Amino acid sequence: MAQLLIKNCGQLVTLAPLATEKRYIRITPDDLGVIAHGWLAIADGKIQDMGGGAIPERFERWPQLDARGALVTPGLIDCHTHPIFGGDRTHEFAMRLSGSTYQEIAARGGGIKYSIRSTRAADDHQLMQKCLSQLWVFLRNGVTTVEAKTGYGQSVAEELRLLRVLRQVGAASPQTVVVTCLALHDLPTDIPDKSSYVQAMRDELLPELARTGLADWVDAFVEDGYFSVADAESFAQKALSLGLKLRVHADEFNDSGAAFAAARWGAASADHVQAASDTGIRAMAEAGTVAVLLPGTSFYTKIAYAKASRYRDADCPIAVASDFNPGSCFIGNLPFAASLAALYCGMSAAEALVAVTWNAARALRLEEHKGAFMPGYDADVVVHGVNSVEQWIAHFGQTKPKEVVIGGMRLT
Ligand code: NIG
Ligand code: FE
């Protein structure tokens, strides 16, 4: 039996109060379930026990990892990333420095359309190597579970190719990789007709996803200038009828009713949501749809930040993710996104930490075995490079973890 005892944890954040109650709202510092001078016992990849003070005799001979007073938390969960793409959009960053907006660049054939062209031009091996090296960057920042979206294929064959590569990435990476098919992202330049595109995705791609199980989730970018609620409606209904699970890019720039539709479709999350209406937010709270805030994108593209108070006051669960992608957020640093969420979305340090662990697990429906330290949960652990939650949020993701453990295995 593989065993590991992590000792001398200055603050051991268990999140056990939330996991015990299966609660995702009304987060207070007490919900972190902090054990001072803590220890954590891991056996066969699972959390076996935890506590504070003297180490019980039965664990004394186990292999030990000395945290030397550091903050120790459950592995971070990045529940929204776009890490599989070819090419490079550095030139767009330069255009933005000269005053163009993200949407102006997109309107000129750049943005997602540019990445579709360069992704199609890359072979499987190139895509896999590039994606794996990006996941390693996430890992060095403490991310043990990654939700990875396609969306730069945008034809039935290309989306299926990206899904297959992502499954290979998942098999080769130590992290848990949750795969999402972002089938409605942007119209490729070779298909001018939106309705025939949606039809092909709905009638050809979705049944193939249901048949093969290549995607854990299905996503759509529901936004003015991309896909409207009406465009996405039959696609979402078909996905649901096939037993596929939905998450939605919703109301990032304008309120197009996407948050409300996401709730109506029973989506697990509605992401971005800066411009969601109060009605949309209320519907999300009622449906248990998690609001995934992506402040790195606001920082990178200089657009509005989502206001956490609107979600908090409505009792809507909040997660935070990186949105790492080639154009609107080339930032693969989830702790940095958490600090941005605290400063600019208005979250407490406790809320921000919960947003990248327990609530992110909920957004991916992994809360039965990830996102907290509970006996039997997966032993995904970060021994941080800081000593407290307060220091973690203040250091803006610049101080790297000392150790990352996934399924009980030390990786760094
Ligand atoms: O989440 N909003 C839609 N998709 C990505 C951006 C993708 C891109 O610019 O390539 C996002 O920000
Ligand atoms: Fe995104």
Short mmCIF file of C-alpha atoms and ligand atoms in Angstrom, two decimals:
data_model
loop_
_atom_site.label_atom_id
_atom_site.label_comp_id
_atom_site.label_asym_id
_atom_site.label_seq_id
_atom_site.Cartn_x
_atom_site.Cartn_y
_atom_site.Cartn_z
CA MET A 1 0.00 0.00 0.00
CA ALA A 2 1.52 3.36 -1.08
CA GLN A 3 1.54 5.68 1.89
CA LEU A 4 2.52 9.30 2.52
CA LEU A 5 2.28 11.48 5.60
CA ILE A 6 2.43 15.24 5.05
CA LYS A 7 3.51 16.84 8.31
CA ASN A 8 4.20 20.33 9.67
CA CYS A 9 1.42 22.00 7.70
CA GLY A 10 1.29 25.55 9.13
CA GLN A 11 -2.29 25.84 7.91
CA LEU A 12 -4.00 22.70 6.63
CA VAL A 13 -7.08 23.89 4.70
CA THR A 14 -9.50 20.94 4.61
CA LEU A 15 -12.72 22.61 3.35
CA ALA A 16 -14.43 19.84 5.33
CA PRO A 17 -17.27 22.07 6.61
CA LEU A 18 -18.39 22.67 3.01
CA ALA A 19 -17.82 19.10 1.87
CA THR A 20 -19.74 17.71 4.84
CA GLU A 21 -22.73 19.94 4.16
CA LYS A 22 -22.38 19.85 0.33
CA ARG A 23 -22.67 23.64 0.44
CA TYR A 24 -21.34 26.09 -2.17
CA ILE A 25 -22.71 29.45 -1.02
CA ARG A 26 -22.41 31.79 1.96
CA ILE A 27 -18.70 31.13 2.31
CA THR A 28 -17.03 32.41 5.48
CA PRO A 29 -13.43 31.96 6.68
CA ASP A 30 -14.68 29.25 9.10
CA ASP A 31 -15.70 27.15 6.09
CA LEU A 32 -12.03 26.65 5.19
CA GLY A 33 -11.81 24.15 8.06
CA VAL A 34 -8.24 25.20 8.82
CA ILE A 35 -6.22 22.90 11.07
CA ALA A 36 -3.16 24.61 12.57
CA HIS A 37 0.03 22.50 12.81
CA GLY A 38 -1.74 19.91 10.71
CA TRP A 39 -0.86 16.53 9.24
CA LEU A 40 -2.44 14.61 6.40
CA ALA A 41 -2.27 10.83 5.93
CA ILE A 42 -2.57 9.44 2.38
CA ALA A 43 -2.90 5.78 1.42
CA ASP A 44 -3.38 4.30 -2.04
CA GLY A 45 -3.99 7.69 -3.61
CA LYS A 46 -6.77 8.65 -1.21
CA ILE A 47 -6.99 10.82 1.88
CA GLN A 48 -7.05 8.47 4.85
CA ASP A 49 -6.99 10.79 7.85
CA MET A 50 -6.00 14.27 9.01
CA GLY A 51 -5.52 16.15 12.21
CA GLY A 52 -3.51 18.67 14.18
CA GLY A 53 -0.68 18.48 16.73
CA ALA A 54 1.15 15.24 17.47
CA ILE A 55 1.20 12.63 14.70
CA PRO A 56 -0.65 9.46 15.78
CA GLU A 57 1.63 6.51 16.39
CA ARG A 58 0.13 4.45 13.55
CA PHE A 59 1.46 6.94 10.97
CA GLU A 60 4.89 7.52 12.49
CA ARG A 61 6.70 5.04 10.23
CA TRP A 62 5.05 6.18 7.01
CA PRO A 63 7.16 7.96 4.35
CA GLN A 64 6.99 11.64 5.23
CA LEU A 65 6.82 14.94 3.40
CA ASP A 66 7.75 17.88 5.63
CA ALA A 67 5.70 20.96 4.69
CA ARG A 68 7.91 23.11 6.97
CA GLY A 69 5.09 25.33 8.16
CA ALA A 70 3.59 25.94 4.71
CA LEU A 71 -0.04 26.40 3.72
CA VAL A 72 -1.42 23.07 2.45
CA THR A 73 -4.66 22.91 0.45
CA PRO A 74 -6.53 20.53 -1.81
CA GLY A 75 -5.15 20.57 -5.38
CA LEU A 76 -6.37 23.54 -7.38
CA ILE A 77 -9.00 22.89 -10.04
CA ASP A 78 -9.00 25.01 -13.20
CA CYS A 79 -12.55 24.52 -14.44
CA HIS A 80 -12.29 26.56 -17.69
CA THR A 81 -9.33 26.48 -20.08
CA HIS A 82 -8.72 26.38 -23.85
CA PRO A 83 -5.26 24.74 -23.97
CA ILE A 84 -5.34 22.94 -27.33
CA PHE A 85 -4.50 25.16 -30.28
CA GLY A 86 -1.90 25.73 -32.96
CA GLY A 87 -0.14 28.96 -33.80
CA ASP A 88 0.46 32.11 -31.86
CA ARG A 89 -1.51 35.35 -31.51
CA THR A 90 1.22 37.56 -30.11
CA HIS A 91 0.64 39.98 -33.00
CA GLU A 92 -2.90 40.55 -31.70
CA PHE A 93 -1.52 41.59 -28.34
CA ALA A 94 0.60 44.16 -30.16
CA MET A 95 -2.53 45.35 -32.04
CA ARG A 96 -4.30 45.78 -28.75
CA LEU A 97 -1.38 47.77 -27.39
CA SER A 98 -1.94 50.12 -30.33
CA GLY A 99 -5.57 50.58 -29.38
CA SER A 100 -7.60 47.85 -31.16
CA THR A 101 -10.14 46.01 -29.04
CA TYR A 102 -10.51 42.21 -28.88
CA GLN A 103 -13.78 42.48 -30.80
CA GLU A 104 -12.32 44.76 -33.51
CA ILE A 105 -9.51 42.25 -34.11
CA ALA A 106 -12.06 39.42 -34.28
CA ALA A 107 -14.17 41.38 -36.77
CA ARG A 108 -11.10 41.61 -39.04
CA GLY A 109 -10.71 37.80 -39.16
CA GLY A 110 -8.37 37.55 -36.18
CA GLY A 111 -9.30 36.16 -32.76
CA ILE A 112 -10.87 32.71 -32.62
CA LYS A 113 -11.00 32.48 -36.45
CA TYR A 114 -7.22 32.94 -36.61
CA SER A 115 -6.68 30.14 -34.09
CA ILE A 116 -9.04 27.86 -36.02
CA ARG A 117 -6.86 28.27 -39.13
CA SER A 118 -3.60 27.61 -37.28
CA THR A 119 -5.02 24.72 -35.25
CA ARG A 120 -6.21 22.97 -38.39
CA ALA A 121 -2.70 23.41 -39.81
CA ALA A 122 -1.03 21.69 -36.83
CA ASP A 123 -0.63 17.90 -36.67
CA ASP A 124 -1.74 15.79 -33.69
CA HIS A 125 1.75 15.44 -32.31
CA GLN A 126 2.40 19.19 -32.34
CA LEU A 127 -0.95 19.89 -30.67
CA MET A 128 -0.35 17.25 -28.02
CA GLN A 129 3.18 18.43 -27.15
CA LYS A 130 2.12 22.06 -26.94
CA CYS A 131 -0.90 21.22 -24.79
CA LEU A 132 1.10 18.98 -22.45
CA SER A 133 3.74 21.64 -21.90
CA GLN A 134 0.99 24.12 -21.07
CA LEU A 135 -0.55 21.70 -18.58
CA TRP A 136 2.87 21.43 -16.96
CA VAL A 137 2.81 25.24 -16.45
CA PHE A 138 -0.60 24.86 -14.77
CA LEU A 139 0.81 22.09 -12.59
CA ARG A 140 3.74 24.25 -11.46
CA ASN A 141 1.10 26.69 -10.22
CA GLY A 142 -0.67 24.00 -8.19
CA VAL A 143 -3.39 22.89 -10.62
CA THR A 144 -4.13 19.18 -10.29
CA THR A 145 -7.37 19.04 -12.32
CA VAL A 146 -7.92 20.84 -15.63
CA GLU A 147 -11.05 21.28 -17.69
CA ALA A 148 -9.80 21.51 -21.29
CA LYS A 149 -11.99 22.70 -24.15
CA THR A 150 -11.73 22.15 -27.86
CA GLY A 151 -13.24 24.94 -29.99
CA TYR A 152 -10.48 25.69 -32.49
CA GLY A 153 -11.51 22.88 -34.85
CA GLN A 154 -15.05 23.99 -35.69
CA SER A 155 -15.89 21.24 -38.12
CA VAL A 156 -17.19 17.81 -37.18
CA ALA A 157 -13.93 16.08 -38.18
CA GLU A 158 -11.62 18.69 -36.62
CA GLU A 159 -13.51 18.84 -33.31
CA LEU A 160 -13.38 15.03 -33.09
CA ARG A 161 -9.64 15.15 -33.83
CA LEU A 162 -9.05 17.68 -31.02
CA LEU A 163 -11.12 15.59 -28.61
CA ARG A 164 -9.05 12.51 -29.42
CA VAL A 165 -5.84 14.46 -28.86
CA LEU A 166 -7.18 15.79 -25.56
CA ARG A 167 -7.94 12.24 -24.43
CA GLN A 168 -4.31 11.36 -25.25
CA VAL A 169 -3.17 14.43 -23.31
CA GLY A 170 -5.27 13.23 -20.37
CA ALA A 171 -3.66 9.79 -20.51
CA ALA A 172 -0.14 11.25 -20.68
CA SER A 173 -0.57 13.97 -18.04
CA PRO A 174 -0.45 13.35 -14.29
CA GLN A 175 -3.36 15.75 -13.91
CA THR A 176 -7.00 14.81 -14.21
CA VAL A 177 -8.09 16.24 -17.56
CA VAL A 178 -11.81 16.85 -18.01
CA VAL A 179 -12.65 17.19 -21.70
CA THR A 180 -15.21 19.64 -23.08
CA CYS A 181 -16.33 19.95 -26.69
CA LEU A 182 -16.82 23.66 -27.37
CA ALA A 183 -18.69 22.94 -30.56
CA LEU A 184 -20.21 26.41 -31.03
CA HIS A 185 -17.28 28.81 -30.60
CA ASP A 186 -17.03 30.89 -33.77
CA LEU A 187 -17.92 30.36 -37.41
CA PRO A 188 -14.90 29.19 -39.39
CA THR A 189 -14.15 31.44 -42.40
CA ASP A 190 -14.96 28.62 -44.86
CA ILE A 191 -18.56 28.35 -43.59
CA PRO A 192 -20.48 31.59 -44.04
CA ASP A 193 -23.87 30.13 -43.12
CA LYS A 194 -24.49 29.90 -39.40
CA SER A 195 -27.61 27.75 -39.46
CA SER A 196 -26.05 24.98 -41.58
CA TYR A 197 -23.03 25.03 -39.27
CA VAL A 198 -25.17 24.66 -36.13
CA GLN A 199 -27.15 21.93 -37.87
CA ALA A 200 -24.00 19.92 -38.63
CA MET A 201 -22.77 20.27 -35.06
CA ARG A 202 -26.18 19.28 -33.72
CA ASP A 203 -27.05 16.41 -36.04
CA GLU A 204 -23.60 14.96 -36.80
CA LEU A 205 -21.22 15.89 -33.99
CA LEU A 206 -23.48 15.50 -30.93
CA PRO A 207 -24.62 11.93 -31.76
CA GLU A 208 -20.96 11.02 -32.32
CA LEU A 209 -20.07 12.43 -28.88
CA ALA A 210 -22.87 10.42 -27.30
CA ARG A 211 -21.73 7.29 -29.12
CA THR A 212 -18.00 7.57 -28.40
CA GLY A 213 -17.92 9.29 -25.01
CA LEU A 214 -15.05 11.45 -26.30
CA ALA A 215 -16.33 14.54 -24.44
CA ASP A 216 -17.30 14.82 -20.79
CA TRP A 217 -19.07 18.13 -21.47
CA VAL A 218 -20.52 20.17 -24.31
CA ASP A 219 -20.13 23.98 -24.43
CA ALA A 220 -21.32 26.91 -26.56
CA PHE A 221 -20.22 30.56 -26.78
CA VAL A 222 -23.57 32.32 -26.47
CA GLU A 223 -22.83 35.97 -27.09
CA ASP A 224 -23.73 38.85 -29.41
CA GLY A 225 -21.72 38.44 -32.61
CA TYR A 226 -21.16 34.70 -32.04
CA PHE A 227 -24.14 32.42 -31.28
CA SER A 228 -27.48 33.70 -29.95
CA VAL A 229 -29.72 31.79 -27.55
CA ALA A 230 -31.95 31.06 -30.55
CA ASP A 231 -28.95 29.73 -32.53
CA ALA A 232 -27.94 27.48 -29.64
CA GLU A 233 -31.41 26.35 -28.53
CA SER A 234 -31.88 23.25 -30.71
CA PHE A 235 -28.21 22.33 -30.19
CA ALA A 236 -28.62 22.45 -26.40
CA GLN A 237 -31.90 20.52 -26.51
CA LYS A 238 -30.37 17.83 -28.69
CA ALA A 239 -27.35 17.54 -26.37
CA LEU A 240 -29.67 17.09 -23.38
CA SER A 241 -31.80 14.53 -25.19
CA LEU A 242 -28.64 12.53 -25.93
CA GLY A 243 -27.67 12.60 -22.23
CA LEU A 244 -24.74 14.98 -22.80
CA LYS A 245 -23.94 17.52 -20.07
CA LEU A 246 -23.80 21.25 -20.75
CA ARG A 247 -21.76 24.27 -19.68
CA VAL A 248 -22.06 27.65 -21.40
CA HIS A 249 -19.91 30.71 -22.22
CA ALA A 250 -22.52 33.30 -21.29
CA ASP A 251 -23.01 37.08 -21.38
CA GLU A 252 -19.35 38.07 -21.46
CA PHE A 253 -19.71 41.34 -23.37
CA ASN A 254 -23.49 41.91 -23.47
CA ASP A 255 -26.61 40.47 -21.90
CA SER A 256 -27.99 38.21 -24.61
CA GLY A 257 -30.07 36.16 -22.17
CA ALA A 258 -27.42 33.44 -22.11
CA ALA A 259 -27.16 33.10 -18.32
CA PHE A 260 -30.92 32.64 -18.13
CA ALA A 261 -30.83 30.08 -20.95
CA ALA A 262 -27.93 28.22 -19.31
CA ALA A 263 -30.01 27.87 -16.14
CA ARG A 264 -33.04 26.78 -18.15
CA TRP A 265 -30.92 24.12 -19.89
CA GLY A 266 -29.69 22.89 -16.50
CA ALA A 267 -26.08 23.76 -17.38
CA ALA A 268 -23.58 22.95 -14.64
CA SER A 269 -21.94 26.34 -15.15
CA ALA A 270 -22.36 29.64 -16.93
CA ASP A 271 -18.95 31.20 -17.48
CA HIS A 272 -17.73 34.83 -17.82
CA VAL A 273 -21.19 36.29 -16.99
CA GLN A 274 -20.05 39.89 -16.46
CA ALA A 275 -23.14 41.17 -18.27
CA ALA A 276 -25.69 38.63 -16.97
CA SER A 277 -29.06 40.11 -15.99
CA ASP A 278 -30.47 39.91 -12.47
CA THR A 279 -33.13 37.53 -13.82
CA GLY A 280 -30.39 35.36 -15.29
CA ILE A 281 -28.51 35.28 -12.01
CA ARG A 282 -31.64 34.40 -10.04
CA ALA A 283 -32.38 31.58 -12.47
CA MET A 284 -28.79 30.31 -12.14
CA ALA A 285 -29.08 30.28 -8.34
CA GLU A 286 -32.35 28.34 -8.54
CA ALA A 287 -30.92 25.81 -11.00
CA GLY A 288 -27.67 25.42 -9.04
CA THR A 289 -25.72 26.63 -12.11
CA VAL A 290 -22.25 27.71 -10.94
CA ALA A 291 -21.05 31.17 -12.04
CA VAL A 292 -17.50 30.70 -13.29
CA LEU A 293 -15.76 34.09 -13.10
CA LEU A 294 -12.74 34.58 -15.38
CA PRO A 295 -11.00 37.74 -14.19
CA GLY A 296 -7.78 36.92 -16.06
CA THR A 297 -9.65 37.65 -19.31
CA SER A 298 -10.87 41.00 -18.01
CA PHE A 299 -7.30 41.85 -17.01
CA TYR A 300 -5.82 40.71 -20.33
CA THR A 301 -8.38 42.35 -22.63
CA LYS A 302 -9.28 45.33 -20.43
CA ILE A 303 -12.99 44.56 -20.25
CA ALA A 304 -15.27 44.77 -17.20
CA TYR A 305 -14.79 42.40 -14.25
CA ALA A 306 -17.75 40.38 -13.01
CA LYS A 307 -19.07 41.60 -9.67
CA ALA A 308 -19.05 38.77 -7.13
CA SER A 309 -21.59 40.56 -4.90
CA ARG A 310 -24.32 40.08 -7.53
CA TYR A 311 -23.85 36.30 -7.32
CA ARG A 312 -23.16 36.17 -3.59
CA ASP A 313 -26.32 38.16 -2.79
CA ALA A 314 -28.41 35.85 -4.99
CA ASP A 315 -26.98 32.70 -3.35
CA CYS A 316 -25.44 31.60 -6.63
CA PRO A 317 -22.28 29.48 -6.23
CA ILE A 318 -19.10 31.10 -7.57
CA ALA A 319 -16.03 29.41 -9.06
CA VAL A 320 -12.99 31.11 -10.58
CA ALA A 321 -10.94 29.76 -13.49
CA SER A 322 -8.05 30.92 -15.67
CA ASP A 323 -9.73 30.84 -19.14
CA PHE A 324 -6.21 30.20 -20.44
CA ASN A 325 -6.39 30.55 -24.26
CA PRO A 326 -4.25 31.87 -27.13
CA GLY A 327 -5.92 35.26 -27.51
CA SER A 328 -8.04 36.70 -24.73
CA CYS A 329 -6.08 35.34 -21.77
CA PHE A 330 -2.63 33.86 -22.18
CA ILE A 331 -2.32 33.41 -18.41
CA GLY A 332 -1.91 29.85 -17.13
CA ASN A 333 -1.74 30.88 -13.50
CA LEU A 334 -4.86 30.04 -11.52
CA PRO A 335 -3.65 31.54 -8.19
CA PHE A 336 -3.12 34.82 -10.07
CA ALA A 337 -6.74 34.63 -11.32
CA ALA A 338 -7.86 34.00 -7.72
CA SER A 339 -6.03 37.12 -6.55
CA LEU A 340 -7.60 39.15 -9.38
CA ALA A 341 -11.00 37.79 -8.32
CA ALA A 342 -10.36 38.99 -4.79
CA LEU A 343 -9.16 42.45 -5.79
CA TYR A 344 -11.36 43.24 -8.78
CA CYS A 345 -14.44 41.00 -8.50
CA GLY A 346 -14.68 41.69 -4.77
CA MET A 347 -14.19 38.27 -3.21
CA SER A 348 -12.72 37.50 0.20
CA ALA A 349 -9.57 35.38 0.36
CA ALA A 350 -11.69 32.49 1.67
CA GLU A 351 -14.20 32.82 -1.19
CA ALA A 352 -11.41 32.97 -3.76
CA LEU A 353 -9.73 29.84 -2.40
CA VAL A 354 -13.03 27.96 -2.32
CA ALA A 355 -13.68 29.19 -5.88
CA VAL A 356 -10.59 27.39 -7.23
CA THR A 357 -11.06 24.20 -5.20
CA TRP A 358 -14.40 23.06 -3.79
CA ASN A 359 -16.71 25.21 -5.96
CA ALA A 360 -14.61 24.46 -9.05
CA ALA A 361 -15.06 20.75 -8.28
CA ARG A 362 -18.79 21.41 -8.09
CA ALA A 363 -18.73 23.22 -11.45
CA LEU A 364 -17.27 20.03 -12.96
CA ARG A 365 -19.49 17.75 -10.84
CA LEU A 366 -16.40 16.20 -9.22
CA GLU A 367 -17.34 17.16 -5.65
CA GLU A 368 -17.87 13.55 -4.58
CA HIS A 369 -14.11 12.94 -4.69
CA LYS A 370 -12.23 16.17 -5.36
CA GLY A 371 -11.99 19.73 -4.06
CA ALA A 372 -11.67 19.03 -0.31
CA PHE A 373 -9.82 16.85 2.18
CA MET A 374 -12.23 14.19 3.40
CA PRO A 375 -11.50 10.54 4.09
CA GLY A 376 -11.73 8.65 0.78
CA TYR A 377 -11.25 11.78 -1.39
CA ASP A 378 -8.52 11.83 -4.06
CA ALA A 379 -5.16 12.78 -2.54
CA ASP A 380 -4.52 15.83 -4.73
CA VAL A 381 -2.54 18.22 -2.54
CA VAL A 382 -0.61 21.47 -2.87
CA VAL A 383 2.12 22.39 -0.41
CA HIS A 384 2.24 26.09 -1.18
CA GLY A 385 5.26 28.38 -1.20
CA VAL A 386 3.51 30.59 1.35
CA ASN A 387 2.42 30.00 4.93
CA SER A 388 -1.16 31.29 5.10
CA VAL A 389 -4.29 31.86 3.02
CA GLU A 390 -3.81 35.63 3.48
CA GLN A 391 -0.28 35.40 2.09
CA TRP A 392 -1.45 33.18 -0.78
CA ILE A 393 -3.96 35.77 -1.99
CA ALA A 394 -1.55 38.69 -1.45
CA HIS A 395 1.32 37.12 -3.39
CA PHE A 396 -0.66 37.07 -6.64
CA GLY A 397 0.39 33.63 -7.75
CA GLN A 398 4.04 34.63 -7.97
CA THR A 399 5.26 32.30 -5.23
CA LYS A 400 5.25 28.77 -6.63
CA PRO A 401 4.20 25.68 -4.67
CA LYS A 402 6.92 23.68 -2.93
CA GLU A 403 5.25 20.37 -3.77
CA VAL A 404 2.33 19.14 -5.80
CA VAL A 405 0.87 15.71 -5.05
CA ILE A 406 -1.63 14.02 -7.36
CA GLY A 407 -3.35 10.80 -6.36
CA GLY A 408 -0.80 10.44 -3.56
CA MET A 409 2.21 10.83 -5.90
CA ARG A 410 4.78 13.59 -5.40
CA LEU A 411 5.31 15.35 -8.71
CA THR A 412 7.47 18.39 -8.24
O1 NIG B 1 -13.35 32.21 -23.26
N1 NIG B 1 -15.01 33.67 -25.14
C1 NIG B 1 -14.77 32.76 -25.94
N2 NIG B 1 -13.69 32.03 -26.06
C2 NIG B 1 -12.46 32.32 -25.39
C3 NIG B 1 -11.59 33.20 -26.20
C4 NIG B 1 -10.95 32.47 -27.22
C5 NIG B 1 -9.98 33.20 -28.07
O2 NIG B 1 -9.87 34.44 -28.11
O3 NIG B 1 -9.30 32.46 -28.75
C6 NIG B 1 -12.71 32.89 -24.03
O4 NIG B 1 -12.26 33.99 -23.68
FE FE B 2 -13.44 30.55 -22.43
#
